[in-house]
Coordinates of C-alpha atoms in Angstrom, one line a residue:
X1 CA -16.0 16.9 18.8
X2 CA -12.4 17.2 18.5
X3 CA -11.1 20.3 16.0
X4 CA -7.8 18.8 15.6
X5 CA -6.7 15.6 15.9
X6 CA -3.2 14.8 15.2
X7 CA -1.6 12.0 17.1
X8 CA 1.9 12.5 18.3
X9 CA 4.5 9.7 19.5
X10 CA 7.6 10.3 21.6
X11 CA 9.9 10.3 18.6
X12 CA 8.2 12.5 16.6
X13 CA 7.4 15.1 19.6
X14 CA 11.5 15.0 20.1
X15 CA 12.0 15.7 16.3
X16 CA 9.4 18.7 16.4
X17 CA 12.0 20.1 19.1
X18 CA 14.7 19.4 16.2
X19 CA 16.3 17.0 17.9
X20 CA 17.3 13.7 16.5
X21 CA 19.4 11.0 16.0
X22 CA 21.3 10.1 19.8
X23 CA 18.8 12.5 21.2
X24 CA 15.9 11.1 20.1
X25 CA 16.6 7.9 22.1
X26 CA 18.0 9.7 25.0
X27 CA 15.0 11.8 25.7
X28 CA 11.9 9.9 23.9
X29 CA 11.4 7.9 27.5
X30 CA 10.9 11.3 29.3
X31 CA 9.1 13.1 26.2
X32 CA 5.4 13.3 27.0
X33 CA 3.1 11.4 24.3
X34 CA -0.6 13.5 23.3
X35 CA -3.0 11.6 21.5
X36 CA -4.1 14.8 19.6
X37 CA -3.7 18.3 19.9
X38 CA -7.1 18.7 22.0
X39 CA -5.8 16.8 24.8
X40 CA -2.2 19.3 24.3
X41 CA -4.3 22.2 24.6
X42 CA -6.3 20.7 27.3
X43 CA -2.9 20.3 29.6
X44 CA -2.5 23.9 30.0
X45 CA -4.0 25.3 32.7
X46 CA -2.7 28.5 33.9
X47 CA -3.1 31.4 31.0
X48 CA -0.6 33.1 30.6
X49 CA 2.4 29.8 30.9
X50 CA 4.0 28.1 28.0
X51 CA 2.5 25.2 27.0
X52 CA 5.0 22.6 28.2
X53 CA 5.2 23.6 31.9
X54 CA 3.5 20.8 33.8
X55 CA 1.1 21.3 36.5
X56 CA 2.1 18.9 39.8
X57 CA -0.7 18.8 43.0
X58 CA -1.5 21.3 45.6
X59 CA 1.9 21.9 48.0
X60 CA 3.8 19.5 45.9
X61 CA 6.2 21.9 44.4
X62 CA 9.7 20.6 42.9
X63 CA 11.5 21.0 46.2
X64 CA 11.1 18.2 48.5
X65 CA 9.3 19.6 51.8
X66 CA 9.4 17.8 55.5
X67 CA 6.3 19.4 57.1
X68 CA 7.6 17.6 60.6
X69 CA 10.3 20.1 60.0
X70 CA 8.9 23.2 57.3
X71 CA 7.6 25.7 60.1
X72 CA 6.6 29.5 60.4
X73 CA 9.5 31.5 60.2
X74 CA 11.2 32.2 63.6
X75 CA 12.9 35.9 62.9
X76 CA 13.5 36.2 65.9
X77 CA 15.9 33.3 66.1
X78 CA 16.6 32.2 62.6
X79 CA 16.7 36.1 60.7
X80 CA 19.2 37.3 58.1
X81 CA 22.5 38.4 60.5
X82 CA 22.6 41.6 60.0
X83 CA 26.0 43.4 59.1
X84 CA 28.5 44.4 61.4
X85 CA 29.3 48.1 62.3
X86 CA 32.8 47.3 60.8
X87 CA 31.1 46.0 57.8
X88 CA 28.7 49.1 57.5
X89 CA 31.6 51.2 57.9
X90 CA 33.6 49.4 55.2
X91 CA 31.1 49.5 52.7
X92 CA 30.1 53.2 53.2
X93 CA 34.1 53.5 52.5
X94 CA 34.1 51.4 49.6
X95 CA 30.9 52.3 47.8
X96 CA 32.1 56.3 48.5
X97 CA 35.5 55.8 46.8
X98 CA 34.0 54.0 43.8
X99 CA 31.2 56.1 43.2
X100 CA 33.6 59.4 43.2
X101 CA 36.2 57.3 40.8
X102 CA 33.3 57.1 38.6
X103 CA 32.1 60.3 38.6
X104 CA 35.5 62.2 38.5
X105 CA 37.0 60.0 35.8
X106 CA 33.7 60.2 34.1
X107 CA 34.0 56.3 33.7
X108 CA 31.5 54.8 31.2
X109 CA 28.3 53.3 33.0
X110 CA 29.7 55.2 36.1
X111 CA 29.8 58.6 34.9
X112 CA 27.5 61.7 36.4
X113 CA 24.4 60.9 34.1
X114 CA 25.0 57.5 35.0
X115 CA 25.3 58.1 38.6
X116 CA 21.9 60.1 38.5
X117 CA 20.0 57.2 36.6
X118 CA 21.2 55.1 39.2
X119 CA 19.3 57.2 42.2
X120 CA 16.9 58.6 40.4
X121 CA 13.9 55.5 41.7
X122 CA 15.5 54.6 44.7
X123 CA 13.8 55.1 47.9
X124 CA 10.3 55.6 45.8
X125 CA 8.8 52.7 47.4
X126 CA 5.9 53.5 49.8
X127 CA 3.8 51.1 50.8
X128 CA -0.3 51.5 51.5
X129 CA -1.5 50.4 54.6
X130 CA -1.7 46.6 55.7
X131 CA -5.5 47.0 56.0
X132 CA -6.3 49.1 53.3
X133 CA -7.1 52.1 55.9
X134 CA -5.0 54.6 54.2
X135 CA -7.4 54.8 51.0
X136 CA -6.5 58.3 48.8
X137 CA -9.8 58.6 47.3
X138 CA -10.4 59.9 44.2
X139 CA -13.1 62.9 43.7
X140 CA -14.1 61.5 40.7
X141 CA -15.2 58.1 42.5
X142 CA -18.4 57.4 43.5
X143 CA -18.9 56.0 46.9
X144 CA -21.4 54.2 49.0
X145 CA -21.6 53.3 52.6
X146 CA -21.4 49.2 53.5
X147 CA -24.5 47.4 52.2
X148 CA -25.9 50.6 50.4
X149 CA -24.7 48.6 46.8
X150 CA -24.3 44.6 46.5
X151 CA -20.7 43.6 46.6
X152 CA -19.1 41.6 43.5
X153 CA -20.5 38.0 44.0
X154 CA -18.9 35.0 41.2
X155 CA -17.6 31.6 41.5
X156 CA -14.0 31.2 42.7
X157 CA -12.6 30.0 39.2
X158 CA -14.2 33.4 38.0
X159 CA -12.9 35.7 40.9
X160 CA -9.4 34.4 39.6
X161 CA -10.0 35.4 36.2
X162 CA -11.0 38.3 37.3
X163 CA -7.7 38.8 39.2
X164 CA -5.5 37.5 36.5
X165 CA -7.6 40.2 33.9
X166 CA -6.8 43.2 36.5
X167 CA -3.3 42.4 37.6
X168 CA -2.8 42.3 34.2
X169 CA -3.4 45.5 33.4
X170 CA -1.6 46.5 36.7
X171 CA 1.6 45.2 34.8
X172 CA 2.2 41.1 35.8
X173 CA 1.1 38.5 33.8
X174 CA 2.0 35.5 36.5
X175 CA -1.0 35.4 38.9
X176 CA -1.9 32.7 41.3
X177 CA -3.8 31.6 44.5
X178 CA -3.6 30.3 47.8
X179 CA -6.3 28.6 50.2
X180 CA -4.7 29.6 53.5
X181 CA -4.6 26.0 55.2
X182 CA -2.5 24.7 58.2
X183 CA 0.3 24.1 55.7
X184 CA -0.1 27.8 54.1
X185 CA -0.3 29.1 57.3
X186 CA 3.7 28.1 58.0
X187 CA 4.9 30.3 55.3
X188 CA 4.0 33.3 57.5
X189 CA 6.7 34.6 60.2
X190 CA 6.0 33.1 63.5
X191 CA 3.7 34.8 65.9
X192 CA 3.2 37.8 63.3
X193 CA -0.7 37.2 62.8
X194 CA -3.7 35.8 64.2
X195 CA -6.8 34.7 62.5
X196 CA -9.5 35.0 64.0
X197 CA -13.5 35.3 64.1
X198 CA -13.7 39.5 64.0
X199 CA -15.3 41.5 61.4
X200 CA -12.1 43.7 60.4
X201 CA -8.2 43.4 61.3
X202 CA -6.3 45.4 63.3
X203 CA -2.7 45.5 64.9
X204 CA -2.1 45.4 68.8
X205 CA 0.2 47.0 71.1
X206 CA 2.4 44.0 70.7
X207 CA 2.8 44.5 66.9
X208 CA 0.4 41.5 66.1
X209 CA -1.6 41.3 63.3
X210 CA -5.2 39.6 63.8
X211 CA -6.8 39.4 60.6
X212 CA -10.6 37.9 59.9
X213 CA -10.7 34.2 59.8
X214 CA -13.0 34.6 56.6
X215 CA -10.0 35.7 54.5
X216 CA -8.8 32.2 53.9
X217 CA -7.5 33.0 50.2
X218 CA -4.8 34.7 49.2
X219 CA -3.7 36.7 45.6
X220 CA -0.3 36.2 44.1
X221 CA 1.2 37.9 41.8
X222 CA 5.2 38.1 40.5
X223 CA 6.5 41.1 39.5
X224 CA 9.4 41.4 36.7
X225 CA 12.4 43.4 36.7
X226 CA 14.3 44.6 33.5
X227 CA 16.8 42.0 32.0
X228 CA 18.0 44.1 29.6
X229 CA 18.8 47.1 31.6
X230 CA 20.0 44.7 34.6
X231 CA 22.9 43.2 32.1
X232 CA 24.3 47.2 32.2
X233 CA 25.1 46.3 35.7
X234 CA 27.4 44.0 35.2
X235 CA 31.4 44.6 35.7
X236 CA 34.4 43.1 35.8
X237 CA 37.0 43.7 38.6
X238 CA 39.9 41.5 38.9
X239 CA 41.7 43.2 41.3
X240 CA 39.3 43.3 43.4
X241 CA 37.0 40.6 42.9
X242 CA 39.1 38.0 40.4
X243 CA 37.2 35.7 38.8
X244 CA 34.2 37.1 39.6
X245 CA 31.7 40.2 38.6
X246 CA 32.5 42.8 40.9
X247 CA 30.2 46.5 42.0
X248 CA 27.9 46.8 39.7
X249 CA 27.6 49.9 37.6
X250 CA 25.4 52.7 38.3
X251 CA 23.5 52.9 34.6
X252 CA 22.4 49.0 35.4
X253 CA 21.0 49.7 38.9
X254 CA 17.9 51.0 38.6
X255 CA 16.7 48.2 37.3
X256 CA 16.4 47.0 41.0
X257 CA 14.7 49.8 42.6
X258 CA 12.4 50.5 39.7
X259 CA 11.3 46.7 39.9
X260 CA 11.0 47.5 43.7
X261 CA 8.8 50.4 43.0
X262 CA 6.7 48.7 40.5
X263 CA 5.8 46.2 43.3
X264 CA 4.5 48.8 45.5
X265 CA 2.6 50.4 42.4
X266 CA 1.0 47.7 42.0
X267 CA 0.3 47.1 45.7
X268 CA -1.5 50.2 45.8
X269 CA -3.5 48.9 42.9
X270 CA -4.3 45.5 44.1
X271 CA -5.2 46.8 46.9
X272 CA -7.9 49.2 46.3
X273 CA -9.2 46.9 43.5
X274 CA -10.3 44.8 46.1
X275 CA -11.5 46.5 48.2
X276 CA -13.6 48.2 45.9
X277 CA -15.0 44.8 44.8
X278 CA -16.6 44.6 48.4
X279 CA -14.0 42.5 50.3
X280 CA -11.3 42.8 52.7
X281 CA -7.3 42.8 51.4
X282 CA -4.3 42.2 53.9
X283 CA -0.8 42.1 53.7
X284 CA 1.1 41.4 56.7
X285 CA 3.3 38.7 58.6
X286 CA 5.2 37.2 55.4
X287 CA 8.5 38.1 54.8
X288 CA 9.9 35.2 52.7
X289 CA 7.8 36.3 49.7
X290 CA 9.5 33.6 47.5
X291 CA 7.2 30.5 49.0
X292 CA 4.1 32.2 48.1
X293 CA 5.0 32.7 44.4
X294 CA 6.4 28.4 45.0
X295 CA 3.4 27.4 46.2
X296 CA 0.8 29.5 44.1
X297 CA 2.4 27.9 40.9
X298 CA 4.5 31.1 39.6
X299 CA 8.1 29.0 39.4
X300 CA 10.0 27.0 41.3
X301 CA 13.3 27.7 43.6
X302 CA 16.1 28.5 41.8
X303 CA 19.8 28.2 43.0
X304 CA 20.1 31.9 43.7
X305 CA 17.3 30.8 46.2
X306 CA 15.0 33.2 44.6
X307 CA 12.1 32.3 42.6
X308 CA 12.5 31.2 38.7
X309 CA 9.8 31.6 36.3
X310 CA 9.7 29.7 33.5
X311 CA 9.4 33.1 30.8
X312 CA 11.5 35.5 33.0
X313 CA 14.3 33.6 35.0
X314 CA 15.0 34.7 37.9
X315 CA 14.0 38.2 37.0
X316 CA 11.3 38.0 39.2
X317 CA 12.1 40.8 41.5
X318 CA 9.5 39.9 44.4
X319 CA 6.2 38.1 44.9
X320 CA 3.2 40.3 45.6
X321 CA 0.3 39.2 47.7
X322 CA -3.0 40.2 49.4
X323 CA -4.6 38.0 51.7
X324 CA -8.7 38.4 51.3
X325 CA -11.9 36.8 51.8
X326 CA -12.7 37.1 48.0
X327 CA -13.1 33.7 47.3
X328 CA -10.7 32.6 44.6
X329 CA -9.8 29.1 43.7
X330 CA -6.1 28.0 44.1
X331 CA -3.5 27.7 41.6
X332 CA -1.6 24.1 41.7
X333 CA 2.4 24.4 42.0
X334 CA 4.8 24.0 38.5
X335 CA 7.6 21.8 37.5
X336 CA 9.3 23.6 34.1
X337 CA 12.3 21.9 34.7
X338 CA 14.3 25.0 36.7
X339 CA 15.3 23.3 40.4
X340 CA 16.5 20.6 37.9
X341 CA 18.3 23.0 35.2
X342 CA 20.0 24.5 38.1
X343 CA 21.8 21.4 39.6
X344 CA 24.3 20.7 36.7
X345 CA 24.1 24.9 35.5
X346 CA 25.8 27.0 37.9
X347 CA 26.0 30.3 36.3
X348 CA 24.9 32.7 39.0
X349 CA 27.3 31.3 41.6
X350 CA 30.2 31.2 39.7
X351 CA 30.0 34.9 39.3
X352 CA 28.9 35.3 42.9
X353 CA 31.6 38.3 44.1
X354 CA 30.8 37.3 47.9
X355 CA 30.6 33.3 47.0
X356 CA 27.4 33.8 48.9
X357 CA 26.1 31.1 47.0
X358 CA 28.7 28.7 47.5
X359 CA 29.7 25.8 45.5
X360 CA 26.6 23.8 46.3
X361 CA 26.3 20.7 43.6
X362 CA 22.5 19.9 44.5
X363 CA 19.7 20.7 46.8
X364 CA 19.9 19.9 50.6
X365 CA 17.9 20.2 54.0
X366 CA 21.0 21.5 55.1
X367 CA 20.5 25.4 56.2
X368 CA 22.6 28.5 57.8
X369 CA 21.5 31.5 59.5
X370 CA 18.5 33.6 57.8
X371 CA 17.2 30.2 56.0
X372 CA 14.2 28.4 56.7
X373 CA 14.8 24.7 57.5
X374 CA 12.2 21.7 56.5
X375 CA 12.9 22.1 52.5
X376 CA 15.6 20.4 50.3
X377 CA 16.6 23.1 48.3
X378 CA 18.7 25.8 47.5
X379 CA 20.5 28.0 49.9
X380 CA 22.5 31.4 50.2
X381 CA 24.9 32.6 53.1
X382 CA 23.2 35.7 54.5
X383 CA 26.0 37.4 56.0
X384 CA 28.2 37.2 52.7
X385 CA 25.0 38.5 50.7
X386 CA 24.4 41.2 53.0
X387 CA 27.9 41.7 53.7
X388 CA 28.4 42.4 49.8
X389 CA 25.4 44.9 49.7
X390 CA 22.8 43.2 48.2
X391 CA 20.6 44.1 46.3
X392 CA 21.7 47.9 45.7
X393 CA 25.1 47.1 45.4
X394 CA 25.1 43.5 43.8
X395 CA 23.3 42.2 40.6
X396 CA 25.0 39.4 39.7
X397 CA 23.1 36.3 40.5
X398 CA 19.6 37.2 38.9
X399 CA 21.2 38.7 35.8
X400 CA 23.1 35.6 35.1
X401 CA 20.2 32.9 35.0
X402 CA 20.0 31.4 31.3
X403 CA 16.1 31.5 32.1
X404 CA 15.8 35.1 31.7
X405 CA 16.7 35.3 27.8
X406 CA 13.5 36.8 26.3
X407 CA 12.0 34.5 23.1
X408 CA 13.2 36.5 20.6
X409 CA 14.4 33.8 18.0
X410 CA 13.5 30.1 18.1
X411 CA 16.8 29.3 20.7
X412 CA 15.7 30.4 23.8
X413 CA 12.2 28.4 23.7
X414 CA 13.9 25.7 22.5
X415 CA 15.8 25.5 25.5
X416 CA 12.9 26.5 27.5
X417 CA 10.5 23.5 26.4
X418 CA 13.7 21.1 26.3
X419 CA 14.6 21.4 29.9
X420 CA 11.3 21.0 31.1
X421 CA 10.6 17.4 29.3
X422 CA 14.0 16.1 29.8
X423 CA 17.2 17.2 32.2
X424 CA 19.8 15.5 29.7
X425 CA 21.1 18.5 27.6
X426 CA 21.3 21.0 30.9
X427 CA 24.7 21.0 31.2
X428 CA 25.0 21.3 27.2
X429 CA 22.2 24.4 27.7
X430 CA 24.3 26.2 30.2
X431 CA 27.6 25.8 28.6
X432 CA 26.1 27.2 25.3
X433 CA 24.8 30.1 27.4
X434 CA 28.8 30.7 28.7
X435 CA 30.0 30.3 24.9
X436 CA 27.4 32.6 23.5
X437 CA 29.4 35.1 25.6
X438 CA 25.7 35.3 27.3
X439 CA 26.2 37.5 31.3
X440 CA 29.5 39.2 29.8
X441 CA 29.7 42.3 30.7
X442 CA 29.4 45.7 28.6
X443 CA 32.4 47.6 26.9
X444 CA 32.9 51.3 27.5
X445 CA 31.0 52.0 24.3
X446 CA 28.3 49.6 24.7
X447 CA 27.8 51.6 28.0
X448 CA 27.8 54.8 26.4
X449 CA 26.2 53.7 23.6
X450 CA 22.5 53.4 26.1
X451 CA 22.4 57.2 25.7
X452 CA 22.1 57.5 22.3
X453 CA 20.0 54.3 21.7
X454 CA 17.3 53.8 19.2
X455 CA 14.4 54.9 20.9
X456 CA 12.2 54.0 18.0
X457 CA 13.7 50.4 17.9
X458 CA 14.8 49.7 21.4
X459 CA 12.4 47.1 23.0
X460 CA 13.6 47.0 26.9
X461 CA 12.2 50.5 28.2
X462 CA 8.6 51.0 29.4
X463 CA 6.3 53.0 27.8
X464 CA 3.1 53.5 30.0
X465 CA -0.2 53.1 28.2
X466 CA 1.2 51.9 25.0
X467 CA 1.0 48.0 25.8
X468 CA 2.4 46.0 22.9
X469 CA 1.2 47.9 19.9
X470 CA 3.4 49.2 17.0
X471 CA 2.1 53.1 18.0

């Protein structure tokens, strides 16, 4: 028996956004229509996403795919170009003079303290083992030898509850899953891993991964990087760079590597969890980590050609995953409104300081070197990218994204549940986001200003253990 029933029309949906009048009758054909707030409720499917992101079928993600075309990654052909030795050598020049200006001008956001916040998590990245061999057990823990104890044994739709309840608490809230069919299978990097019909994986003398047919699933997770703290990257340089945002400064950068580090904590994590449910975890032969987080339902492309979540932006730092023969039933791909927001916003790209990203008006099946081919989408020119630095020496593009506003206020979920029923205000949203003064960068005292924040009010830093209480 229904608890609430409420009918909504088109019009009145549209008004419950606040708009009205012209908009009303430019959006009510697109606005969704829910005979009563059961059947709202009932449209969500994944947890932890707003309610208005729609779910769409199994591999039919918002960019248009060509599996005559969409194959396994060919790195040995078709990988990033890597930089030149004049390049490296011009960078190592550059980066050395700007650092030192910082330091011995003591510039703001470039100063010593700022310089040592900004290496202070880089490099702290280790990964565990692909095959979970390299296990630091903990005294504390008891442990039994195979088949001594029965392993964890629940229905798929359970074992992913069970993953979203424990990733959760490893620190990401966008979880997802993967039945590793022929299609799946293409995302990996060609001739990288084998499955096959063996009791445990291993890697050969030719660097090969074989891994158990039995793991057919595989875990997702997305892991978030600091907006706040990434917007103290941000810099102006005219002379250098005019027109666009130019090195980034040091205080912002950590951002970057800490998200980076996070990853690996929670690799570690993921891991060992399960493993100690009684099942096998692998990671090996992906590289492009973004088409896992596509197809598992965590966001969509975004023109930046990274992923974009529908709560964070494209402050998704990189997609985490564990292939494993815990059975775990798969999450269906998102449409929020994001590929879409991005053909008429352009704000990361006109910031780009290596044009990288080009001047692209809408997604292609064109591709350059270091792309995959056989998706209409969005793509970015390697060799400027790497040729800038990216990602310690570049932050521009994520930061920029008017997706990674958090909800404080009622503007930015308006915007949010807006763009996903209806792509006519886009170009209104993204100009707003310019006028808003929204991606500008810090002043001198706003920089300085970080070291004596309000530690008791300040909501960007994390505080492990505390969650979101008020402690």
């Amino acid at each position: 028996m229904s608890l609430f029933h409420s009918v909504l029309s088109r019009r009145e949906f549209m008004k419950g956004l606040g708009i009205t009048g012209a908009g009303v009758a430019a959006t009510a054909v697109s606005a969704p229509v829910f005979h009563d707030l059961d059947e709202l409720a009932a449209s969500v499917d994944h947890p932890t996403n707003p309610w208005w992101v729609k779910q769409r079928d199994y591999e039919d993600i918002t960019s248009e795919i060509d599996w005559k075309v969409f194959q396994q990654w060919d790195k040995k052909n078709n990988n990033i170009p890597p930089p030149s030795a004049e390049n490296i050598a011009m960078r190592a020049e550059r980066d050395y003079n700007y650092d030192k200006e910082g330091l011995v001008q003591k510039i703001p956001g470039r100063d010593r303290r700022s310089y040592a916040l900004g290496a202070m998590v880089t490099g702290l990245q280790t990964a565990p083992a692909w095959d979970g061999t390299a296990d630091l057990a903990d005294a504390s823990q008891t442990t039994f030898a195979e088949g001594e104890v029965p392993i964890w044994e629940d229905t798929p739709e359970n074992n992913l509850q069970t993953m979203r309840a424990a990733i959760h608490y490893m620190g990401s809230n966008n979880v997802g899953a993967i039945e590793l069919n022929e299609h799946m299978l293409r995302i990996f990097d060609k001739d990288a891993v084998i499955f096959e019909d063996i009791a445990k994986g291993f890697q050969d003398s030719d660097k090969v991964y074989h891994i158990p047919s039995s793991c057919k699933w595989m875990v997702t997770c997305s892991i978030q990087q600091n907006y706040t703290h990434c917007t103290y990257q941000l810099r102006e340089d005219p002379e250098n760079y005019p027109g666009k945002l130019g090195l980034p400064n040091s205080l912002g950068r950590p951002a970057i590597h800490r998200a980076y580090g996070d990853g690996r904590y929670v690799d570690w994590m993921l891991q060992r969890f399960i493993n100690k449910l009684g099942y096998q975890a692998y990671k090996a032969g992906v590289t492009a980590n973004v088409a896992l987080g596509i197809f598992s339902g965590l966001g969509e492309q975004g023109r930046a050609t990274y992923m974009m979540t529908p709560r964070s932006g494209l402050m998704t730092r990189i997609t985490n995953y564990w292939i494993t023969d815990l059975p775990l039933s798969p999450t269906k791909p998102i449409d929020f409104g994001g590929t879409k927001f991005c053909e008429t916003c352009g704000r990361c790209s006109e910031k780009c300081p290596s044009e990288a990203l080009g001047a692209q008006k809408e997604p292609t099946w064109e591709y350059s070197k270091g792309n995959r081919p056989g998706y209409k989408g969005w793509r970015v020119d390697w060799e400027k990218c790497v040729g800038m630095g990216a990602p310690g020496r570049c932050g521009v593009c994520h930061t920029l994204c008017p997706f990674n506003h958090p909800n404080d206020g009622t503007v930015h979920p308006l915007v949010r549940s807006v763009s996903c029923i209806t792509p006519v205000f886009n170009s209104f949203f993204s100009g707003m986001d310019r006028q808003f003064g929204y991606g500008q960068p810090k002043t001198y005292d706003e920089l300085n200003d970080w070291w004596i924040r309000d530690l008791n009010a300040y909501k960007a830093d994390v505080i492990h253990g505390a969650g979101t209480y008020n402690w």
